[in-house]
PDB file of C-alpha atoms and ligand atoms in Angstrom:
ATOM      1  CA  MET A  23       0.000   0.000   0.000  1.00 87.00           C
ATOM      2  CA  TYR A  24       2.829   2.449   0.849  1.00 95.00           C
ATOM      3  CA  SER A  25       5.989   3.269  -1.120  1.00 97.00           C
ATOM      4  CA  ASP A  26       9.408   2.455   0.363  1.00 97.00           C
ATOM      5  CA  LYS A  27       9.986   6.202   0.877  1.00 97.00           C
ATOM      6  CA  VAL A  28       6.764   6.585   2.878  1.00 97.00           C
ATOM      7  CA  MET A  29       7.742   3.632   5.046  1.00 97.00           C
ATOM      8  CA  GLU A  30      11.245   5.006   5.518  1.00 97.00           C
ATOM      9  CA  HIS A  31       9.994   8.438   6.637  1.00 97.00           C
ATOM     10  CA  PHE A  32       7.359   6.826   8.861  1.00 97.00           C
ATOM     11  CA  THR A  33       9.855   4.575  10.646  1.00 97.00           C
ATOM     12  CA  ASN A  34      12.610   7.228  10.761  1.00 97.00           C
ATOM     13  CA  PRO A  35      10.848  10.602  10.778  1.00 98.00           C
ATOM     14  CA  ARG A  36      12.965  13.742  10.410  1.00 98.00           C
ATOM     15  CA  ASN A  37      12.524  16.898  12.515  1.00 98.00           C
ATOM     16  CA  ILE A  38      10.269  15.462  15.218  1.00 97.00           C
ATOM     17  CA  GLY A  39       9.842  17.497  18.390  1.00 98.00           C
ATOM     18  CA  GLU A  40       9.549  21.131  19.466  1.00 97.00           C
ATOM     19  CA  LEU A  41      11.688  24.259  19.101  1.00 98.00           C
ATOM     20  CA  PRO A  42      11.695  26.305  22.324  1.00 95.00           C
ATOM     21  CA  ASP A  43      12.873  29.424  20.461  1.00 96.00           C
ATOM     22  CA  ALA A  44      10.441  29.085  17.546  1.00 98.00           C
ATOM     23  CA  ASN A  45       9.168  32.373  16.135  1.00 98.00           C
ATOM     24  CA  GLY A  46       6.506  30.766  13.927  1.00 98.00           C
ATOM     25  CA  VAL A  47       4.104  28.159  15.326  1.00 98.00           C
ATOM     26  CA  GLY A  48       1.142  26.629  13.527  1.00 98.00           C
ATOM     27  CA  GLU A  49      -1.411  24.096  14.734  1.00 97.00           C
ATOM     28  CA  VAL A  50      -4.112  22.601  12.546  1.00 97.00           C
ATOM     29  CA  GLY A  51      -6.697  19.840  12.666  1.00 95.00           C
ATOM     30  CA  ASN A  52      -7.732  17.601   9.805  1.00 89.00           C
ATOM     31  CA  SER A  53     -11.413  18.095   9.037  1.00 87.00           C
ATOM     32  CA  LYS A  54     -11.714  14.536   7.669  1.00 87.00           C
ATOM     33  CA  CYS A  55     -10.312  12.558  10.591  1.00 93.00           C
ATOM     34  CA  GLY A  56      -9.820  15.002  13.489  1.00 93.00           C
ATOM     35  CA  ASP A  57      -6.064  14.383  13.701  1.00 96.00           C
ATOM     36  CA  ILE A  58      -3.833  17.266  14.823  1.00 96.00           C
ATOM     37  CA  MET A  59      -0.428  18.647  13.845  1.00 96.00           C
ATOM     38  CA  LYS A  60       1.768  21.355  15.287  1.00 97.00           C
ATOM     39  CA  VAL A  61       4.762  22.873  13.470  1.00 98.00           C
ATOM     40  CA  PHE A  62       7.523  24.974  15.061  1.00 98.00           C
ATOM     41  CA  MET A  63       9.785  27.152  12.897  1.00 98.00           C
ATOM     42  CA  LYS A  64      12.871  29.225  13.572  1.00 98.00           C
ATOM     43  CA  ILE A  65      12.910  31.893  10.868  1.00 98.00           C
ATOM     44  CA  GLU A  66      15.788  34.323  10.287  1.00 97.00           C
ATOM     45  CA  ASP A  67      15.633  37.004   7.577  1.00 96.00           C
ATOM     46  CA  ASP A  68      12.573  35.220   6.128  1.00 96.00           C
ATOM     47  CA  VAL A  69      14.503  31.927   5.763  1.00 98.00           C
ATOM     48  CA  ILE A  70      13.358  28.810   7.637  1.00 98.00           C
ATOM     49  CA  VAL A  71      16.585  27.856   9.394  1.00 98.00           C
ATOM     50  CA  ASP A  72      15.095  25.145  11.620  1.00 98.00           C
ATOM     51  CA  ILE A  73      11.802  23.278  11.900  1.00 98.00           C
ATOM     52  CA  ARG A  74      10.179  20.599  14.068  1.00 98.00           C
ATOM     53  CA  PHE A  75       6.772  18.978  14.152  1.00 98.00           C
ATOM     54  CA  LYS A  76       4.533  17.001  16.471  1.00 97.00           C
ATOM     55  CA  THR A  77       1.515  15.111  15.317  1.00 94.00           C
ATOM     56  CA  PHE A  78      -1.374  13.175  16.702  1.00 94.00           C
ATOM     57  CA  GLY A  79      -2.012  11.478  13.390  1.00 93.00           C
ATOM     58  CA  CYS A  80      -1.587   8.380  11.273  1.00 95.00           C
ATOM     59  CA  GLY A  81       1.501   6.967   9.560  1.00 95.00           C
ATOM     60  CA  ALA A  82       0.840   8.888   6.354  1.00 96.00           C
ATOM     61  CA  ALA A  83       0.624  12.118   8.366  1.00 96.00           C
ATOM     62  CA  VAL A  84       3.971  11.372  10.035  1.00 97.00           C
ATOM     63  CA  ALA A  85       5.671  10.503   6.720  1.00 97.00           C
ATOM     64  CA  THR A  86       4.303  13.525   4.845  1.00 96.00           C
ATOM     65  CA  SER A  87       5.218  15.872   7.706  1.00 96.00           C
ATOM     66  CA  SER A  88       8.716  14.445   7.838  1.00 98.00           C
ATOM     67  CA  MET A  89       9.170  14.981   4.088  1.00 98.00           C
ATOM     68  CA  ALA A  90       7.472  18.398   4.123  1.00 97.00           C
ATOM     69  CA  THR A  91       9.761  19.676   6.880  1.00 98.00           C
ATOM     70  CA  GLU A  92      12.768  18.466   4.879  1.00 98.00           C
ATOM     71  CA  LEU A  93      11.465  20.230   1.768  1.00 97.00           C
ATOM     72  CA  VAL A  94      10.933  23.623   3.430  1.00 98.00           C
ATOM     73  CA  LYS A  95      14.042  23.715   5.632  1.00 98.00           C
ATOM     74  CA  GLY A  96      16.455  26.306   4.208  1.00 98.00           C
ATOM     75  CA  LYS A  97      13.786  27.843   1.979  1.00 98.00           C
ATOM     76  CA  THR A  98      12.421  31.380   2.169  1.00 98.00           C
ATOM     77  CA  ILE A  99       8.914  31.727   3.535  1.00 98.00           C
ATOM     78  CA  GLU A 100       7.689  32.694   0.031  1.00 97.00           C
ATOM     79  CA  GLU A 101       9.143  29.481  -1.424  1.00 98.00           C
ATOM     80  CA  ALA A 102       7.793  27.390   1.453  1.00 98.00           C
ATOM     81  CA  MET A 103       4.261  28.729   0.891  1.00 97.00           C
ATOM     82  CA  LYS A 104       4.364  27.113  -2.577  1.00 96.00           C
ATOM     83  CA  VAL A 105       5.023  23.595  -1.235  1.00 96.00           C
ATOM     84  CA  THR A 106       1.760  21.700  -1.618  1.00 96.00           C
ATOM     85  CA  ASN A 107       0.544  18.394  -0.295  1.00 95.00           C
ATOM     86  CA  LYS A 108       0.757  17.084  -3.863  1.00 96.00           C
ATOM     87  CA  SER A 109       4.436  17.991  -4.186  1.00 96.00           C
ATOM     88  CA  VAL A 110       5.112  16.334  -0.816  1.00 96.00           C
ATOM     89  CA  ALA A 111       3.253  13.175  -1.909  1.00 97.00           C
ATOM     90  CA  GLU A 112       5.251  13.139  -5.170  1.00 97.00           C
ATOM     91  CA  ALA A 113       8.516  13.446  -3.234  1.00 97.00           C
ATOM     92  CA  LEU A 114       7.414  10.324  -1.335  1.00 97.00           C
ATOM     93  CA  ASP A 115       6.739   8.428  -4.608  1.00 98.00           C
ATOM     94  CA  GLY A 116       2.994   8.769  -4.105  1.00 97.00           C
ATOM     95  CA  LEU A 117       0.366   8.086  -1.490  1.00 97.00           C
ATOM     96  CA  PRO A 118      -2.729   5.882  -1.716  1.00 95.00           C
ATOM     97  CA  ALA A 119      -5.688   8.054  -2.794  1.00 95.00           C
ATOM     98  CA  ILE A 120      -7.507   7.280   0.447  1.00 94.00           C
ATOM     99  CA  LYS A 121      -4.570   8.802   2.412  1.00 95.00           C
ATOM    100  CA  MET A 122      -4.110  12.006   0.402  1.00 94.00           C
ATOM    101  CA  HIS A 123      -6.138  13.990   2.943  1.00 93.00           C
ATOM    102  CA  CYS A 124      -3.508  13.119   5.579  1.00 94.00           C
ATOM    103  CA  SER A 125      -0.878  15.064   3.612  1.00 94.00           C
ATOM    104  CA  LEU A 126      -2.960  18.232   3.980  1.00 94.00           C
ATOM    105  CA  LEU A 127      -2.074  18.407   7.670  1.00 94.00           C
ATOM    106  CA  ALA A 128       1.594  19.124   6.910  1.00 94.00           C
ATOM    107  CA  GLU A 129       0.844  21.695   4.208  1.00 95.00           C
ATOM    108  CA  GLU A 130      -1.676  23.530   6.365  1.00 96.00           C
ATOM    109  CA  ALA A 131       0.465  23.449   9.525  1.00 97.00           C
ATOM    110  CA  ILE A 132       3.463  24.853   7.624  1.00 97.00           C
ATOM    111  CA  LYS A 133       1.319  27.640   6.179  1.00 98.00           C
ATOM    112  CA  ALA A 134      -0.155  28.379   9.615  1.00 98.00           C
ATOM    113  CA  ALA A 135       3.343  28.631  11.149  1.00 98.00           C
ATOM    114  CA  ILE A 136       4.453  31.052   8.411  1.00 98.00           C
ATOM    115  CA  GLN A 137       1.296  33.117   8.931  1.00 98.00           C
ATOM    116  CA  ASN A 138       2.012  33.194  12.650  1.00 98.00           C
ATOM    117  CA  TYR A 139       5.555  34.461  11.960  1.00 98.00           C
ATOM    118  CA  CYS A 140       4.183  37.147   9.611  1.00 98.00           C
ATOM    119  CA  GLU A 141       1.699  38.293  12.250  1.00 97.00           C
ATOM    120  CA  ARG A 142       4.443  38.543  14.866  1.00 97.00           C
ATOM    121  CA  GLU A 143       6.672  40.480  12.436  1.00 95.00           C
ATOM    122  CA  ASN A 144       3.859  42.622  10.946  1.00 94.00           C
ATOM    123  CA  LYS A 145       4.630  41.241   7.505  1.00 91.00           C
ATOM    124  CA  VAL A 146       2.239  40.698   4.623  1.00 88.00           C
ATOM    125  CA  LEU A 147       2.972  37.813   2.273  1.00 82.00           C
TER     126      LEU A 147
HETATM  127 FE1  FES B  10      -5.889  11.437  10.073  1.00 84.54          FE
HETATM  128 FE2  FES B  10      -4.226  10.338   8.351  1.00 84.54          FE
HETATM  129  S1  FES B  10      -6.066   9.466   9.131  1.00 84.54           S
HETATM  130  S2  FES B  10      -4.096  12.290   9.255  1.00 84.54           S
END
């Protein structure tokens, strides 16, 4: 059912945890299943220099969050806003259609964390 890459990110997720000095924090819930994700970002000069996540979600949510955090780390906030759940699923060699909604958690939590940073910094994206 899952690609080798999904299984690898699920069993060895990157960037799990919290960042005490985060200056962008986003928390979202999945309207389909009720699962929750929180993303912590350390942003300097509009570049995401560090990122962590915590999730109360399924294996697909863990794997897509792991990949999504890898994809946005080192990017500017403008670039990171363009990372979609589809691009994350592609980077994982695909997800079963029934699990695509799980990948939305990572995309939405990343966007919420960037929005939170912009609000703190009085920035408009
Ligand atoms: Fe809820 Fe996958 S079933 S995130």
